[in-house]
PDB file of C-alpha atoms in Angstrom:
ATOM      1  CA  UNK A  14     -12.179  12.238  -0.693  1.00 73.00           C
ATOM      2  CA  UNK A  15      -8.682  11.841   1.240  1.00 80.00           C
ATOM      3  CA  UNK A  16      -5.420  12.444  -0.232  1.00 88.00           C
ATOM      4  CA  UNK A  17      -1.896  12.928   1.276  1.00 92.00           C
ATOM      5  CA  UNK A  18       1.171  14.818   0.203  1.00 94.00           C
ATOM      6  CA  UNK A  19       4.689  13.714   0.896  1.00 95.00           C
ATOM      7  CA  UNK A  20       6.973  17.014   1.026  1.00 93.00           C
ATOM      8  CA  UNK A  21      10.481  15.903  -0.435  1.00 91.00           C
ATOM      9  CA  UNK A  22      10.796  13.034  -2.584  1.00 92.00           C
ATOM     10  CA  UNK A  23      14.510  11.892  -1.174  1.00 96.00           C
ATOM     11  CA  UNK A  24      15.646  12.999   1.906  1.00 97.00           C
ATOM     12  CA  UNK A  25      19.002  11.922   2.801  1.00 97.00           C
ATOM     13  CA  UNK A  26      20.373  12.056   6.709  1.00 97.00           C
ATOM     14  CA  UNK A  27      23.596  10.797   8.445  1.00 97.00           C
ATOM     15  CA  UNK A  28      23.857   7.617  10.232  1.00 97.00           C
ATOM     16  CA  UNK A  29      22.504   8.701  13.880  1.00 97.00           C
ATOM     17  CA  UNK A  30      20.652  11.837  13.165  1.00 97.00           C
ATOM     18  CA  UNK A  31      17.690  12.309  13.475  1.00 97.00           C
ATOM     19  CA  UNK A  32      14.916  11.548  10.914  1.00 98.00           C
ATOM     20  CA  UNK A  33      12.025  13.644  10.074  1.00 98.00           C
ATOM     21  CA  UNK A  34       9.733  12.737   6.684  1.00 98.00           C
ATOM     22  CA  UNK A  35       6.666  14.719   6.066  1.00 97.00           C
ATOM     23  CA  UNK A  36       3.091  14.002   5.153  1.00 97.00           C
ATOM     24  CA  UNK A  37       0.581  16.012   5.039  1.00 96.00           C
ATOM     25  CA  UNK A  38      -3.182  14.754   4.762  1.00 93.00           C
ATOM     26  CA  UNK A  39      -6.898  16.213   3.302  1.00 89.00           C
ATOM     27  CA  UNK A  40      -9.623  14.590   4.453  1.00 80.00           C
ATOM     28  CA  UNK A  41     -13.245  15.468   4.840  1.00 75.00           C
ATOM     29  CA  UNK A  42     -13.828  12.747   7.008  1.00 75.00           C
ATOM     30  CA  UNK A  43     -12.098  11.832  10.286  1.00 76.00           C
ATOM     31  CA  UNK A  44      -9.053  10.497   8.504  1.00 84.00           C
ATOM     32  CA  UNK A  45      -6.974   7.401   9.290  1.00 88.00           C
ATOM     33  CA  UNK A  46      -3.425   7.461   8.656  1.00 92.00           C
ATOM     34  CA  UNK A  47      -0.762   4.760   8.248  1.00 93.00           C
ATOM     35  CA  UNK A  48       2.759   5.293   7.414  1.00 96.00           C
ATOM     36  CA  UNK A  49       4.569   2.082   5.673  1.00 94.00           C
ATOM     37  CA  UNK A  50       7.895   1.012   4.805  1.00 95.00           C
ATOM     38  CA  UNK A  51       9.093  -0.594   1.366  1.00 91.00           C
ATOM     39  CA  UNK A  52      12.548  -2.276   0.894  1.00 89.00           C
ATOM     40  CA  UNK A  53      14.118  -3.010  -2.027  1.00 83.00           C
ATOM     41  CA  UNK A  54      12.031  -5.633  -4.281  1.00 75.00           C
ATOM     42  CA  UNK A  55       9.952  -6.131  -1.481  1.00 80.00           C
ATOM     43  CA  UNK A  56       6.399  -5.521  -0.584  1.00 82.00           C
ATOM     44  CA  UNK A  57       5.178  -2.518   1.626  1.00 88.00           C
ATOM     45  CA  UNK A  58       5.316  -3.162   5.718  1.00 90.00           C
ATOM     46  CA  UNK A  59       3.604  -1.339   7.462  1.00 90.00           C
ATOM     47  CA  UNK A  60       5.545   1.025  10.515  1.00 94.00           C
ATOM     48  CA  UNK A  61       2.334   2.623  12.305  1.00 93.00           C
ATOM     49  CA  UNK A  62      -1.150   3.537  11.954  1.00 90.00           C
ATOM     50  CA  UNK A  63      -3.109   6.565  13.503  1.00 91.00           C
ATOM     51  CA  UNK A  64      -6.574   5.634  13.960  1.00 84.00           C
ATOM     52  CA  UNK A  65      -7.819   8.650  16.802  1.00 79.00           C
ATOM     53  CA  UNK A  66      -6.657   6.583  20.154  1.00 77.00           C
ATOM     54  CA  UNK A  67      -3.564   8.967  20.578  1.00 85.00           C
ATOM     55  CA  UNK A  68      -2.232  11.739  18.960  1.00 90.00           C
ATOM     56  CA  UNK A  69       1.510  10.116  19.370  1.00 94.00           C
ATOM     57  CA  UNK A  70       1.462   6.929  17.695  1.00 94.00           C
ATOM     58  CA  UNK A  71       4.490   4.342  18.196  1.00 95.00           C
ATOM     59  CA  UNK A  72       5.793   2.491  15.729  1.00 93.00           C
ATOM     60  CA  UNK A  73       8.396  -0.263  14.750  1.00 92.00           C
ATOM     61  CA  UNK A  74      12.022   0.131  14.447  1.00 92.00           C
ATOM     62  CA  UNK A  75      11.942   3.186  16.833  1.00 95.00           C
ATOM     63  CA  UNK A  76       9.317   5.272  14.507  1.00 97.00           C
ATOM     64  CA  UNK A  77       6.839   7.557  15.539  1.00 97.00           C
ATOM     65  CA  UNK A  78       4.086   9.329  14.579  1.00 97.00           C
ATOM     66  CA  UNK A  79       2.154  12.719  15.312  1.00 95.00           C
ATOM     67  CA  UNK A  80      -1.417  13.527  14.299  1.00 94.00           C
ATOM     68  CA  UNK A  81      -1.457  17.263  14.355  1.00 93.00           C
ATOM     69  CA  UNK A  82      -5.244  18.313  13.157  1.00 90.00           C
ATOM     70  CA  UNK A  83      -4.381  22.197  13.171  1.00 91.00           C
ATOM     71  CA  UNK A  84      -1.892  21.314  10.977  1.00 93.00           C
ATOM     72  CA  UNK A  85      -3.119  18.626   9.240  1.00 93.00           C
ATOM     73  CA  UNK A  86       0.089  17.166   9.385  1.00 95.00           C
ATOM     74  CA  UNK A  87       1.291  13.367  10.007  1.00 96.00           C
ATOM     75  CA  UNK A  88       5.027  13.601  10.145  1.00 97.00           C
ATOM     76  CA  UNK A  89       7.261  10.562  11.118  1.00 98.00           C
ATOM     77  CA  UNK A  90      10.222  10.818  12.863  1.00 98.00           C
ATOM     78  CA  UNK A  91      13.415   8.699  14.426  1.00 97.00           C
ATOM     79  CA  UNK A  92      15.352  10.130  17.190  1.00 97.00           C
ATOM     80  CA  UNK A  93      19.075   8.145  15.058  1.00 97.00           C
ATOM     81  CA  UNK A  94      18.464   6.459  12.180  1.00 97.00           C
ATOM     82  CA  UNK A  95      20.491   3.360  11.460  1.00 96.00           C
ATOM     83  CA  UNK A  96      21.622   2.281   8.092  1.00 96.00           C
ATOM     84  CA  UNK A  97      18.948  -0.216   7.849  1.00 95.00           C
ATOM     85  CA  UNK A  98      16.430   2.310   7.587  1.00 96.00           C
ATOM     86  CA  UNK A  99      17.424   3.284   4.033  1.00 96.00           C
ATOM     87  CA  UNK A 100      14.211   2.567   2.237  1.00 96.00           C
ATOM     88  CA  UNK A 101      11.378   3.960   0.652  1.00 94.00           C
ATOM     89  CA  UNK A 102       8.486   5.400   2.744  1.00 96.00           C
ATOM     90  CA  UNK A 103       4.613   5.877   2.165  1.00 95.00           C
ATOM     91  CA  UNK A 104       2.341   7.952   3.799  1.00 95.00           C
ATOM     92  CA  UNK A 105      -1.401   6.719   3.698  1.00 92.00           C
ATOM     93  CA  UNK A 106      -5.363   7.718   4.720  1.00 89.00           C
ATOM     94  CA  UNK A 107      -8.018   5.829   4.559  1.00 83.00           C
ATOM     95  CA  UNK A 108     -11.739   7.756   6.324  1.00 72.00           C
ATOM     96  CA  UNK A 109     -14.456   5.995   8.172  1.00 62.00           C
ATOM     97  CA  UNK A 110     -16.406   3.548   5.901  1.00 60.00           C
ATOM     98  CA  UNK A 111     -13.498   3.418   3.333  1.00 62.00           C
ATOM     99  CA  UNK A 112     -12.095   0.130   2.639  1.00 66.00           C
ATOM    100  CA  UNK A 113      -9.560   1.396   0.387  1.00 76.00           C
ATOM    101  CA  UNK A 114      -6.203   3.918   1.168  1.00 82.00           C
ATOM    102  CA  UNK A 115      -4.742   6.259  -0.711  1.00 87.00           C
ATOM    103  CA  UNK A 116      -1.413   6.467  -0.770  1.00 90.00           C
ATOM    104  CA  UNK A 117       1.273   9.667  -1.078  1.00 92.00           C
ATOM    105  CA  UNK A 118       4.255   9.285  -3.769  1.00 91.00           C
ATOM    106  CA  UNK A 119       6.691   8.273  -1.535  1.00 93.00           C
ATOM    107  CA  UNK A 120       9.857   9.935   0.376  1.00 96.00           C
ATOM    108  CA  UNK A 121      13.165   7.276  -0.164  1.00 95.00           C
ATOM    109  CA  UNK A 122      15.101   8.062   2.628  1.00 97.00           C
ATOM    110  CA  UNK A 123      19.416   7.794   2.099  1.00 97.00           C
ATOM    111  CA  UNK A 124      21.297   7.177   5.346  1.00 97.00           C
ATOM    112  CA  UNK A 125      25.129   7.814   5.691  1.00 96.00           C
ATOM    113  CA  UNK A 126      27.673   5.873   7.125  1.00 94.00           C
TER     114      UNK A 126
ATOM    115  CA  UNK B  27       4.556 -15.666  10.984  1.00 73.00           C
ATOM    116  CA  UNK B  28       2.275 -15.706   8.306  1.00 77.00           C
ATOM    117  CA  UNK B  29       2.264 -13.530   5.142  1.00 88.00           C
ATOM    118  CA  UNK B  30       0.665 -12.946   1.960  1.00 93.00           C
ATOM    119  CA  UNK B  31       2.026 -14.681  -0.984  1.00 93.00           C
ATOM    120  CA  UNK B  32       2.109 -13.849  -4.618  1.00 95.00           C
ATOM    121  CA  UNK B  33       2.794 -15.451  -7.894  1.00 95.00           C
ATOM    122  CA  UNK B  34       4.373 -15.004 -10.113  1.00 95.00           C
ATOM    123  CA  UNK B  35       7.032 -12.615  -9.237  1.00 93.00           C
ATOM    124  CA  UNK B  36       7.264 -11.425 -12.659  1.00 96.00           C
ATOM    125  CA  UNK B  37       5.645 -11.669 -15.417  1.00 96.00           C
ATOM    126  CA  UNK B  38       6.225 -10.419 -19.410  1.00 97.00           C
ATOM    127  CA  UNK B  39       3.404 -10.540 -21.446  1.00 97.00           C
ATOM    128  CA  UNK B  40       2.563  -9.275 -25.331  1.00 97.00           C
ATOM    129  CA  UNK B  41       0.451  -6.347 -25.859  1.00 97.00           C
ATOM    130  CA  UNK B  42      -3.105  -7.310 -25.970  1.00 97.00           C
ATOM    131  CA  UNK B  43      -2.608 -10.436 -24.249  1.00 97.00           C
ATOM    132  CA  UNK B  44      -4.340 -11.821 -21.118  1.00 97.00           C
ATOM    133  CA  UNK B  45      -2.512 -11.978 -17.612  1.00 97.00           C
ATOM    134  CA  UNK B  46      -3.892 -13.354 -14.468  1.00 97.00           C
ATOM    135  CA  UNK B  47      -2.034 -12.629 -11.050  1.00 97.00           C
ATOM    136  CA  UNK B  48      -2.472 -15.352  -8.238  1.00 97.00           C
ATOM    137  CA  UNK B  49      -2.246 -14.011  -4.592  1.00 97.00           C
ATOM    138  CA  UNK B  50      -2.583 -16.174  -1.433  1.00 96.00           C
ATOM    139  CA  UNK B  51      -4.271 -14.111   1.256  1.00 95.00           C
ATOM    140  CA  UNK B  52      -3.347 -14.959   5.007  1.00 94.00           C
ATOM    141  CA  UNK B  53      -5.740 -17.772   5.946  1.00 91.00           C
ATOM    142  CA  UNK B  54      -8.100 -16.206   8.391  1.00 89.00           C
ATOM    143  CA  UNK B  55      -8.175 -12.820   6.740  1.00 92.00           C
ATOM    144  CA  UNK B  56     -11.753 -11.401   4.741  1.00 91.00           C
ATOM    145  CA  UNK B  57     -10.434  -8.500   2.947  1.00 92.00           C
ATOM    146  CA  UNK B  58      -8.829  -8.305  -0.168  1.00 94.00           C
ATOM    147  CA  UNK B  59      -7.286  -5.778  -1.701  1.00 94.00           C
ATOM    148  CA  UNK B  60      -5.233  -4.949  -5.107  1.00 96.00           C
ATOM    149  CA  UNK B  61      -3.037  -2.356  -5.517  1.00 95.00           C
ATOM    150  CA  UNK B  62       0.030  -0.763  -8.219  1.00 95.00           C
ATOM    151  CA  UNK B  63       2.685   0.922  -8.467  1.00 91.00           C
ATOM    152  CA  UNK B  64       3.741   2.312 -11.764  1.00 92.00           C
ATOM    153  CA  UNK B  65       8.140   2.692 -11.656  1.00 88.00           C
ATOM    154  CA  UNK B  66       8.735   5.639  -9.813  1.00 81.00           C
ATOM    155  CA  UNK B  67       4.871   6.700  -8.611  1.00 84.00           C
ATOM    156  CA  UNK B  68       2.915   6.180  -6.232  1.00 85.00           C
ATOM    157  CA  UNK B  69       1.219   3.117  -4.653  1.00 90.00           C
ATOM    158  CA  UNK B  70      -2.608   3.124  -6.158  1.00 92.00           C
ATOM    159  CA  UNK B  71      -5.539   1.329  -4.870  1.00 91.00           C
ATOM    160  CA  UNK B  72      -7.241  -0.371  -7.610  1.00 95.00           C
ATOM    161  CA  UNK B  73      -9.844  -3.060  -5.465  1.00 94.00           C
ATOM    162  CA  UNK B  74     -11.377  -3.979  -2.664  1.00 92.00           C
ATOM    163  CA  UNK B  75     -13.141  -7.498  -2.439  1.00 93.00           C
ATOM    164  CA  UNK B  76     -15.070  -9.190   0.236  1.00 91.00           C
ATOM    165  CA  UNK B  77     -17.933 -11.691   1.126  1.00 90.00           C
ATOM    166  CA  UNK B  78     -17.171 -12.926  -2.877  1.00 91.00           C
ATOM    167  CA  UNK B  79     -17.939  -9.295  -3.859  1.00 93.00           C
ATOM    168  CA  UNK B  80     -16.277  -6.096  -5.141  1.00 94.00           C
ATOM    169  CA  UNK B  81     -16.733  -3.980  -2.298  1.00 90.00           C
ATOM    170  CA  UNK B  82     -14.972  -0.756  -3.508  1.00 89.00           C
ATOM    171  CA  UNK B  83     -12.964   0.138  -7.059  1.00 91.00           C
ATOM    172  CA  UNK B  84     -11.197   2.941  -8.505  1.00 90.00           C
ATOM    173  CA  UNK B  85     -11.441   4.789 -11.423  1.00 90.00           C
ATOM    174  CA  UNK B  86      -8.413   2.782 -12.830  1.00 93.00           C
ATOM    175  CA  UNK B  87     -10.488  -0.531 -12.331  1.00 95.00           C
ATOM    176  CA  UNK B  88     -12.363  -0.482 -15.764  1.00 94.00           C
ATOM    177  CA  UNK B  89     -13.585  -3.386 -17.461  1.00 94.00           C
ATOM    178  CA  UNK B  90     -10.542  -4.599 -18.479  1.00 96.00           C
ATOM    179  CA  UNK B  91     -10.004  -6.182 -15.030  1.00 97.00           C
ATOM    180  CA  UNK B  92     -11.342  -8.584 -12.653  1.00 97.00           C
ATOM    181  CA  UNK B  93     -11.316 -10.287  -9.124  1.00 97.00           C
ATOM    182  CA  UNK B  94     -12.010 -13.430  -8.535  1.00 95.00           C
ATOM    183  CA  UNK B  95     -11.468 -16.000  -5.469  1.00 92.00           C
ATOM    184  CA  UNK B  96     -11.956 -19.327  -7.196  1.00 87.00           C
ATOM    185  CA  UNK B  97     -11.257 -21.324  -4.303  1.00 87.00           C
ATOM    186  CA  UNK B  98     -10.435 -21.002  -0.393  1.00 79.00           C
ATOM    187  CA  UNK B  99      -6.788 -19.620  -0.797  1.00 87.00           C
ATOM    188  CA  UNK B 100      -6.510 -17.866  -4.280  1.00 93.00           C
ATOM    189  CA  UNK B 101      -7.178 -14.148  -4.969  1.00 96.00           C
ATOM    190  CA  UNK B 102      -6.484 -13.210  -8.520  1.00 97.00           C
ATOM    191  CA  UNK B 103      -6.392 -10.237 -10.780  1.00 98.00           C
ATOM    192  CA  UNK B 104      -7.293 -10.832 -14.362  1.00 97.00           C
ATOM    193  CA  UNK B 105      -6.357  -7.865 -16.737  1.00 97.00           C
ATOM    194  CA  UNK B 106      -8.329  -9.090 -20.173  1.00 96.00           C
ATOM    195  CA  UNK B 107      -6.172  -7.390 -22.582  1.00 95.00           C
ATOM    196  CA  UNK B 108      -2.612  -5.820 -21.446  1.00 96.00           C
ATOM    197  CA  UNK B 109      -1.544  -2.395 -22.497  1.00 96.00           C
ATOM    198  CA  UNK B 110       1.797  -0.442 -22.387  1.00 96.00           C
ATOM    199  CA  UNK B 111       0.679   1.408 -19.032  1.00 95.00           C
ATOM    200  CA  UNK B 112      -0.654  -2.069 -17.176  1.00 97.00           C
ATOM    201  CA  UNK B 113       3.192  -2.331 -16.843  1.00 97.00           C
ATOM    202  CA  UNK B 114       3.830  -1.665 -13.247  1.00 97.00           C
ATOM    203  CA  UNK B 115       4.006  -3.736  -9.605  1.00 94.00           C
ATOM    204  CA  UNK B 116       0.652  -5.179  -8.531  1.00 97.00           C
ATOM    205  CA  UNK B 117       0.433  -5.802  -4.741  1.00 95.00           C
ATOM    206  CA  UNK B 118      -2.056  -7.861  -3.067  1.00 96.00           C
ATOM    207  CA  UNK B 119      -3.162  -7.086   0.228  1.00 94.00           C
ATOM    208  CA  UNK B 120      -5.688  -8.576   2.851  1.00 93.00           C
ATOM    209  CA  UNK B 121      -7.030  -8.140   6.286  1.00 90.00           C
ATOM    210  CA  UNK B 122      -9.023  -9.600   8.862  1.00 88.00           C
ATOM    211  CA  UNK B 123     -11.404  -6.561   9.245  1.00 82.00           C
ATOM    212  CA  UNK B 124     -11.896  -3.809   7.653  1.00 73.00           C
ATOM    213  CA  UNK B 125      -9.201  -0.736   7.828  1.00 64.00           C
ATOM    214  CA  UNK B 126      -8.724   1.290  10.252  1.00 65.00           C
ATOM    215  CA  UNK B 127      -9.753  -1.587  12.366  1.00 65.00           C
ATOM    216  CA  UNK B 128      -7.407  -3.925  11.554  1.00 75.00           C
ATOM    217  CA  UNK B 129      -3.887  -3.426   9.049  1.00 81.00           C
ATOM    218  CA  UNK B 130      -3.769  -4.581   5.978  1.00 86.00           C
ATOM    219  CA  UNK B 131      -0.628  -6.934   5.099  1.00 89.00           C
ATOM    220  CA  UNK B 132       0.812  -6.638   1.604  1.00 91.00           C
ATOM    221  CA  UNK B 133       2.180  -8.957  -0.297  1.00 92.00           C
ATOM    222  CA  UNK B 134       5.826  -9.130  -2.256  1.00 90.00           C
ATOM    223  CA  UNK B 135       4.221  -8.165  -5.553  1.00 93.00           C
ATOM    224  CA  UNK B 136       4.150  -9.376  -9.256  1.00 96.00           C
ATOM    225  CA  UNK B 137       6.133  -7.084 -11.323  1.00 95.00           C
ATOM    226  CA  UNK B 138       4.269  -7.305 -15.105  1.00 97.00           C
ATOM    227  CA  UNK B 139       6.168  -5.961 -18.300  1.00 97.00           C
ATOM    228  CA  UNK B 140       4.059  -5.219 -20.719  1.00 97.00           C
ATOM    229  CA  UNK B 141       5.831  -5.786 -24.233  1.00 96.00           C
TER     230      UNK B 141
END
């Protein structure tokens, strides 16, 4: 079975710094992971997937992604955020032969002007 | 660019009542997917559907709900008889291939209040 924990459930960062939200993954299965985006009222988008090509996945909007097996760790970052990237963020795995994800709870992330 | 629809956006219904949820997948996509999201908790796979079959379910999938693609375009979600804690955002989903493969695109989802 796969799960995934999101450490901090709002994390809040100036306009321009840098971002950093957390996920952390169990799998006992080569795991697939997928980080996705979720505006207001709107349906989930996703930003990136990991899915073993490279460690360093690139996403949209300037995200990226690092698959860190020793540390079982999936964390995705943004050199500046902008305001538009106030929203709420999922972390998700999925393992070989799964058709279905399972998602974390969620990190909404505050920018400030 | 083309995208998964949903209707209706939201829906109220009466306690022991039937709902259906319509969902157009993107046109050249196999999988199907429904997911919810109770306020304030995490996104939850409920179904996956393909070839005009359940492929995969969850534990919250009981027999109170159902799949069903009546036609070429529709996916729906049929929830028999509503309760208080059906109340939450129901997101369809498809893809071309199965995941990792290929990404699954969500749709806007059908918020249901369940009176």
């Amino acid at each position: 079975a796969q799960s995934v924990t999101q450490l901090g459930s709002h994390v809040s960062v100036s306009e321009g710094a840098l971002v950093l939200l957390r996920c952390n993954y169990s799998s006992s299965v080569p795991p697939y992971l997928f980080w996705y985006v979720q505006y207001p009222n709107q349906g989930l988008q996703l930003l990136l997937k990991y899915t073993s090509a490279a460690t360093l996945v690139k996403g949209i909007n300037g995200f990226e992604a690092e698959f860190k097996k020793s540390e079982t760790s999936f964390h995705l970052t943004k050199p500046s955020a902008h305001m538009s990237d106030a929203a709420e963020y999922f972390c998700a795995v999925s393992g070989t032969g799964n058709n279905d994800m399972r998602f974390g709870a969620g990190t909404r992330l505050t920018v400030k002007p | 660019e083309p995208e998964v629809t949903q209707t209706p956006s939201h829906q109220v219904t009466q306690m022991g009542q039937e709902v259906i949820l319509r969902c157009v997948p993107i046109s050249n996509h196999l999988y199907f997917y429904w997911y919810r999201q109770i306020l304030g908790q995490k996104v939850e796979f409920l179904v996956s559907f393909y070839n005009n079959e359940i492929s995969e379910k969850s534990e919250i999938f009981d027999d109170q709900f159902s799949v069903e693609r009546p036609d070429g375009s529709n996916f729906t979600l049929k929830i028999r008889s509503t309760k208080l804690e059906d109340s939450a955002m129901y997101f369809c989903a498809s893809s071309r291939d199965t995941i990792p493969s290929d990404t699954q695109y969500f749709g806007p989802g059908t918020r249901l209040t369940v009176l």
